[in-house]
């Protein structure tokens, strides 16, 4: 019989990786997608104000290949962990089983959101500029 603590630990690990991937892919959105969108919409003053308030965004933009590389690696790791955890048993207790299944569903949607944010950021960081020229 599977120890419920092992299942809970594995389920938690499977949920943490997508959350970290979402965090890093949000960084790609902040460094590249939102500033490009604001400039494209004629809101360059907003970008200037945000960069003045948060100077760390300049570093993120200057090192966008590193930012996207780390975010992409975390997305791959999170996807692999979710793939591995998809068939892990949930506890026999109905309450814990519901929590386990809910946690898996949340982790799946967090991962999908992280991938979408990453793709939007990648489009604006690497493709939008060349399409507009």
JSON list of C-alpha atoms in Angstrom, two decimals:
[
{"chain": "A", "resi": 1, "resn": "UNK", "atom": "CA", "xyz": [0.00, 0.00, 0.00]},
{"chain": "A", "resi": 2, "resn": "UNK", "atom": "CA", "xyz": [1.25, 3.50, -0.84]},
{"chain": "A", "resi": 3, "resn": "UNK", "atom": "CA", "xyz": [2.09, 5.80, 2.04]},
{"chain": "A", "resi": 4, "resn": "UNK", "atom": "CA", "xyz": [-0.14, 8.93, 1.86]},
{"chain": "A", "resi": 5, "resn": "UNK", "atom": "CA", "xyz": [2.83, 11.11, 2.82]},
{"chain": "A", "resi": 6, "resn": "UNK", "atom": "CA", "xyz": [4.73, 9.92, -0.28]},
{"chain": "A", "resi": 7, "resn": "UNK", "atom": "CA", "xyz": [1.76, 10.68, -2.52]},
{"chain": "A", "resi": 8, "resn": "UNK", "atom": "CA", "xyz": [1.33, 14.13, -0.97]},
{"chain": "A", "resi": 9, "resn": "UNK", "atom": "CA", "xyz": [5.03, 14.90, -1.39]},
{"chain": "A", "resi": 10, "resn": "UNK", "atom": "CA", "xyz": [5.00, 13.77, -5.03]},
{"chain": "A", "resi": 11, "resn": "UNK", "atom": "CA", "xyz": [1.83, 15.77, -5.70]},
{"chain": "A", "resi": 12, "resn": "UNK", "atom": "CA", "xyz": [3.35, 18.86, -4.09]},
{"chain": "A", "resi": 13, "resn": "UNK", "atom": "CA", "xyz": [6.50, 18.51, -6.19]},
{"chain": "A", "resi": 14, "resn": "UNK", "atom": "CA", "xyz": [4.40, 18.15, -9.31]},
{"chain": "A", "resi": 15, "resn": "UNK", "atom": "CA", "xyz": [2.61, 21.41, -8.43]},
{"chain": "A", "resi": 16, "resn": "UNK", "atom": "CA", "xyz": [5.66, 23.47, -7.45]},
{"chain": "A", "resi": 17, "resn": "UNK", "atom": "CA", "xyz": [7.42, 23.05, -10.80]},
{"chain": "A", "resi": 18, "resn": "UNK", "atom": "CA", "xyz": [4.55, 24.56, -12.85]},
{"chain": "A", "resi": 19, "resn": "UNK", "atom": "CA", "xyz": [4.33, 27.44, -10.38]},
{"chain": "A", "resi": 20, "resn": "UNK", "atom": "CA", "xyz": [8.05, 28.17, -10.82]},
{"chain": "A", "resi": 21, "resn": "UNK", "atom": "CA", "xyz": [7.66, 27.89, -14.58]},
{"chain": "A", "resi": 22, "resn": "UNK", "atom": "CA", "xyz": [4.79, 30.40, -14.46]},
{"chain": "A", "resi": 23, "resn": "UNK", "atom": "CA", "xyz": [6.91, 32.76, -12.37]},
{"chain": "A", "resi": 24, "resn": "UNK", "atom": "CA", "xyz": [9.82, 32.68, -14.83]},
{"chain": "A", "resi": 25, "resn": "UNK", "atom": "CA", "xyz": [7.61, 32.88, -17.90]},
{"chain": "A", "resi": 26, "resn": "UNK", "atom": "CA", "xyz": [5.94, 35.93, -16.37]},
{"chain": "A", "resi": 27, "resn": "UNK", "atom": "CA", "xyz": [9.43, 37.43, -16.29]},
{"chain": "A", "resi": 28, "resn": "UNK", "atom": "CA", "xyz": [9.60, 36.96, -20.06]},
{"chain": "A", "resi": 29, "resn": "UNK", "atom": "CA", "xyz": [6.29, 38.73, -20.39]},
{"chain": "A", "resi": 30, "resn": "UNK", "atom": "CA", "xyz": [7.49, 41.66, -18.27]},
{"chain": "A", "resi": 31, "resn": "UNK", "atom": "CA", "xyz": [10.85, 42.04, -19.97]},
{"chain": "A", "resi": 32, "resn": "UNK", "atom": "CA", "xyz": [9.78, 41.81, -23.55]},
{"chain": "A", "resi": 33, "resn": "UNK", "atom": "CA", "xyz": [6.10, 41.38, -24.38]},
{"chain": "A", "resi": 34, "resn": "UNK", "atom": "CA", "xyz": [4.50, 44.18, -22.39]},
{"chain": "A", "resi": 35, "resn": "UNK", "atom": "CA", "xyz": [7.06, 46.88, -23.31]},
{"chain": "A", "resi": 36, "resn": "UNK", "atom": "CA", "xyz": [6.79, 45.91, -26.99]},
{"chain": "A", "resi": 37, "resn": "UNK", "atom": "CA", "xyz": [3.01, 45.96, -26.82]},
{"chain": "A", "resi": 38, "resn": "UNK", "atom": "CA", "xyz": [2.96, 49.37, -25.11]},
{"chain": "A", "resi": 39, "resn": "UNK", "atom": "CA", "xyz": [5.36, 50.85, -27.68]},
{"chain": "A", "resi": 40, "resn": "UNK", "atom": "CA", "xyz": [3.33, 49.34, -30.54]},
{"chain": "A", "resi": 41, "resn": "UNK", "atom": "CA", "xyz": [0.20, 50.95, -29.10]},
{"chain": "A", "resi": 42, "resn": "UNK", "atom": "CA", "xyz": [1.95, 54.33, -28.86]},
{"chain": "A", "resi": 43, "resn": "UNK", "atom": "CA", "xyz": [2.42, 54.25, -25.11]},
{"chain": "A", "resi": 44, "resn": "UNK", "atom": "CA", "xyz": [6.18, 54.72, -25.02]},
{"chain": "A", "resi": 45, "resn": "UNK", "atom": "CA", "xyz": [5.84, 57.10, -22.08]},
{"chain": "A", "resi": 46, "resn": "UNK", "atom": "CA", "xyz": [4.34, 54.27, -20.03]},
{"chain": "A", "resi": 47, "resn": "UNK", "atom": "CA", "xyz": [7.37, 52.09, -20.82]},
{"chain": "A", "resi": 48, "resn": "UNK", "atom": "CA", "xyz": [9.71, 54.93, -19.87]},
{"chain": "A", "resi": 49, "resn": "UNK", "atom": "CA", "xyz": [7.87, 55.44, -16.59]},
{"chain": "A", "resi": 50, "resn": "UNK", "atom": "CA", "xyz": [7.92, 51.74, -15.73]},
{"chain": "A", "resi": 51, "resn": "UNK", "atom": "CA", "xyz": [11.62, 51.41, -16.57]},
{"chain": "A", "resi": 52, "resn": "UNK", "atom": "CA", "xyz": [12.35, 54.43, -14.39]},
{"chain": "A", "resi": 53, "resn": "UNK", "atom": "CA", "xyz": [10.39, 52.89, -11.51]},
{"chain": "A", "resi": 54, "resn": "UNK", "atom": "CA", "xyz": [11.72, 49.35, -11.97]},
{"chain": "A", "resi": 55, "resn": "UNK", "atom": "CA", "xyz": [15.26, 49.55, -13.36]},
{"chain": "A", "resi": 56, "resn": "UNK", "atom": "CA", "xyz": [15.68, 45.77, -13.11]},
{"chain": "A", "resi": 57, "resn": "UNK", "atom": "CA", "xyz": [13.58, 45.47, -16.26]},
{"chain": "A", "resi": 58, "resn": "UNK", "atom": "CA", "xyz": [16.50, 46.86, -18.25]},
{"chain": "A", "resi": 59, "resn": "UNK", "atom": "CA", "xyz": [18.67, 43.95, -17.08]},
{"chain": "A", "resi": 60, "resn": "UNK", "atom": "CA", "xyz": [15.95, 41.46, -18.02]},
{"chain": "A", "resi": 61, "resn": "UNK", "atom": "CA", "xyz": [15.62, 43.00, -21.48]},
{"chain": "A", "resi": 62, "resn": "UNK", "atom": "CA", "xyz": [19.37, 43.08, -22.02]},
{"chain": "A", "resi": 63, "resn": "UNK", "atom": "CA", "xyz": [19.67, 39.41, -21.07]},
{"chain": "A", "resi": 64, "resn": "UNK", "atom": "CA", "xyz": [16.48, 38.15, -22.72]},
{"chain": "A", "resi": 65, "resn": "UNK", "atom": "CA", "xyz": [18.18, 35.05, -24.16]},
{"chain": "A", "resi": 66, "resn": "UNK", "atom": "CA", "xyz": [19.18, 33.97, -20.64]},
{"chain": "A", "resi": 67, "resn": "UNK", "atom": "CA", "xyz": [15.72, 34.80, -19.27]},
{"chain": "A", "resi": 68, "resn": "UNK", "atom": "CA", "xyz": [14.00, 32.80, -22.00]},
{"chain": "A", "resi": 69, "resn": "UNK", "atom": "CA", "xyz": [16.48, 29.95, -21.66]},
{"chain": "A", "resi": 70, "resn": "UNK", "atom": "CA", "xyz": [15.88, 29.58, -17.92]},
{"chain": "A", "resi": 71, "resn": "UNK", "atom": "CA", "xyz": [12.12, 29.91, -18.36]},
{"chain": "A", "resi": 72, "resn": "UNK", "atom": "CA", "xyz": [12.13, 27.34, -21.17]},
{"chain": "A", "resi": 73, "resn": "UNK", "atom": "CA", "xyz": [14.21, 24.90, -19.13]},
{"chain": "A", "resi": 74, "resn": "UNK", "atom": "CA", "xyz": [11.83, 25.24, -16.19]},
{"chain": "A", "resi": 75, "resn": "UNK", "atom": "CA", "xyz": [8.87, 24.69, -18.49]},
{"chain": "A", "resi": 76, "resn": "UNK", "atom": "CA", "xyz": [10.45, 21.49, -19.81]},
{"chain": "A", "resi": 77, "resn": "UNK", "atom": "CA", "xyz": [11.22, 20.29, -16.28]},
{"chain": "A", "resi": 78, "resn": "UNK", "atom": "CA", "xyz": [7.70, 21.14, -15.11]},
{"chain": "A", "resi": 79, "resn": "UNK", "atom": "CA", "xyz": [6.19, 19.35, -18.08]},
{"chain": "A", "resi": 80, "resn": "UNK", "atom": "CA", "xyz": [8.31, 16.28, -17.39]},
{"chain": "A", "resi": 81, "resn": "UNK", "atom": "CA", "xyz": [7.34, 16.24, -13.72]},
{"chain": "A", "resi": 82, "resn": "UNK", "atom": "CA", "xyz": [3.68, 16.58, -14.58]},
{"chain": "A", "resi": 83, "resn": "UNK", "atom": "CA", "xyz": [3.96, 13.80, -17.13]},
{"chain": "A", "resi": 84, "resn": "UNK", "atom": "CA", "xyz": [5.56, 11.55, -14.53]},
{"chain": "A", "resi": 85, "resn": "UNK", "atom": "CA", "xyz": [2.99, 12.45, -11.87]},
{"chain": "A", "resi": 86, "resn": "UNK", "atom": "CA", "xyz": [-0.06, 11.96, -14.09]},
{"chain": "A", "resi": 87, "resn": "UNK", "atom": "CA", "xyz": [-0.56, 8.32, -13.02]},
{"chain": "A", "resi": 88, "resn": "UNK", "atom": "CA", "xyz": [0.58, 8.54, -9.42]},
{"chain": "A", "resi": 89, "resn": "UNK", "atom": "CA", "xyz": [-1.99, 7.06, -7.06]},
{"chain": "A", "resi": 90, "resn": "UNK", "atom": "CA", "xyz": [-4.05, 9.37, -4.92]},
{"chain": "A", "resi": 91, "resn": "UNK", "atom": "CA", "xyz": [-4.79, 8.47, -1.28]},
{"chain": "A", "resi": 92, "resn": "UNK", "atom": "CA", "xyz": [-7.68, 6.12, -0.56]},
{"chain": "A", "resi": 93, "resn": "UNK", "atom": "CA", "xyz": [-9.34, 8.63, 1.78]},
{"chain": "A", "resi": 94, "resn": "UNK", "atom": "CA", "xyz": [-12.03, 10.36, -0.34]},
{"chain": "A", "resi": 95, "resn": "UNK", "atom": "CA", "xyz": [-11.22, 13.81, 1.04]},
{"chain": "A", "resi": 96, "resn": "UNK", "atom": "CA", "xyz": [-7.53, 13.44, 0.30]},
{"chain": "A", "resi": 97, "resn": "UNK", "atom": "CA", "xyz": [-8.27, 11.90, -3.09]},
{"chain": "A", "resi": 98, "resn": "UNK", "atom": "CA", "xyz": [-10.37, 14.94, -4.06]},
{"chain": "A", "resi": 99, "resn": "UNK", "atom": "CA", "xyz": [-7.59, 17.25, -2.89]},
{"chain": "A", "resi": 100, "resn": "UNK", "atom": "CA", "xyz": [-5.07, 15.23, -4.89]},
{"chain": "A", "resi": 101, "resn": "UNK", "atom": "CA", "xyz": [-7.14, 15.40, -8.08]},
{"chain": "A", "resi": 102, "resn": "UNK", "atom": "CA", "xyz": [-7.86, 19.11, -7.58]},
{"chain": "A", "resi": 103, "resn": "UNK", "atom": "CA", "xyz": [-4.14, 19.75, -7.10]},
{"chain": "A", "resi": 104, "resn": "UNK", "atom": "CA", "xyz": [-3.36, 17.92, -10.35]},
{"chain": "A", "resi": 105, "resn": "UNK", "atom": "CA", "xyz": [-5.98, 19.91, -12.24]},
{"chain": "A", "resi": 106, "resn": "UNK", "atom": "CA", "xyz": [-4.69, 23.22, -10.87]},
{"chain": "A", "resi": 107, "resn": "UNK", "atom": "CA", "xyz": [-1.10, 22.26, -11.70]},
{"chain": "A", "resi": 108, "resn": "UNK", "atom": "CA", "xyz": [-2.12, 21.37, -15.25]},
{"chain": "A", "resi": 109, "resn": "UNK", "atom": "CA", "xyz": [-3.83, 24.74, -15.82]},
{"chain": "A", "resi": 110, "resn": "UNK", "atom": "CA", "xyz": [-0.96, 26.65, -14.21]},
{"chain": "A", "resi": 111, "resn": "UNK", "atom": "CA", "xyz": [1.40, 24.85, -16.58]},
{"chain": "A", "resi": 112, "resn": "UNK", "atom": "CA", "xyz": [-0.76, 25.66, -19.63]},
{"chain": "A", "resi": 113, "resn": "UNK", "atom": "CA", "xyz": [-0.91, 29.30, -18.54]},
{"chain": "A", "resi": 114, "resn": "UNK", "atom": "CA", "xyz": [2.88, 29.37, -18.11]},
{"chain": "A", "resi": 115, "resn": "UNK", "atom": "CA", "xyz": [3.41, 27.97, -21.62]},
{"chain": "A", "resi": 116, "resn": "UNK", "atom": "CA", "xyz": [1.00, 30.53, -23.11]},
{"chain": "A", "resi": 117, "resn": "UNK", "atom": "CA", "xyz": [2.71, 33.41, -21.30]},
{"chain": "A", "resi": 118, "resn": "UNK", "atom": "CA", "xyz": [6.10, 32.10, -22.47]},
{"chain": "A", "resi": 119, "resn": "UNK", "atom": "CA", "xyz": [4.94, 31.90, -26.09]},
{"chain": "A", "resi": 120, "resn": "UNK", "atom": "CA", "xyz": [3.49, 35.42, -26.02]},
{"chain": "A", "resi": 121, "resn": "UNK", "atom": "CA", "xyz": [6.74, 36.74, -24.54]},
{"chain": "A", "resi": 122, "resn": "UNK", "atom": "CA", "xyz": [8.81, 34.87, -27.14]},
{"chain": "A", "resi": 123, "resn": "UNK", "atom": "CA", "xyz": [6.70, 36.25, -29.96]},
{"chain": "A", "resi": 124, "resn": "UNK", "atom": "CA", "xyz": [7.20, 39.83, -28.85]},
{"chain": "A", "resi": 125, "resn": "UNK", "atom": "CA", "xyz": [10.85, 39.37, -27.91]},
{"chain": "A", "resi": 126, "resn": "UNK", "atom": "CA", "xyz": [12.06, 37.61, -31.04]},
{"chain": "A", "resi": 127, "resn": "UNK", "atom": "CA", "xyz": [9.45, 37.80, -33.83]},
{"chain": "A", "resi": 128, "resn": "UNK", "atom": "CA", "xyz": [7.29, 40.92, -33.59]},
{"chain": "A", "resi": 129, "resn": "UNK", "atom": "CA", "xyz": [10.14, 43.33, -34.29]},
{"chain": "A", "resi": 130, "resn": "UNK", "atom": "CA", "xyz": [11.20, 41.55, -37.46]},
{"chain": "A", "resi": 131, "resn": "UNK", "atom": "CA", "xyz": [7.58, 41.28, -38.65]},
{"chain": "A", "resi": 132, "resn": "UNK", "atom": "CA", "xyz": [7.04, 45.02, -38.27]},
{"chain": "A", "resi": 133, "resn": "UNK", "atom": "CA", "xyz": [10.19, 45.99, -40.20]}
]
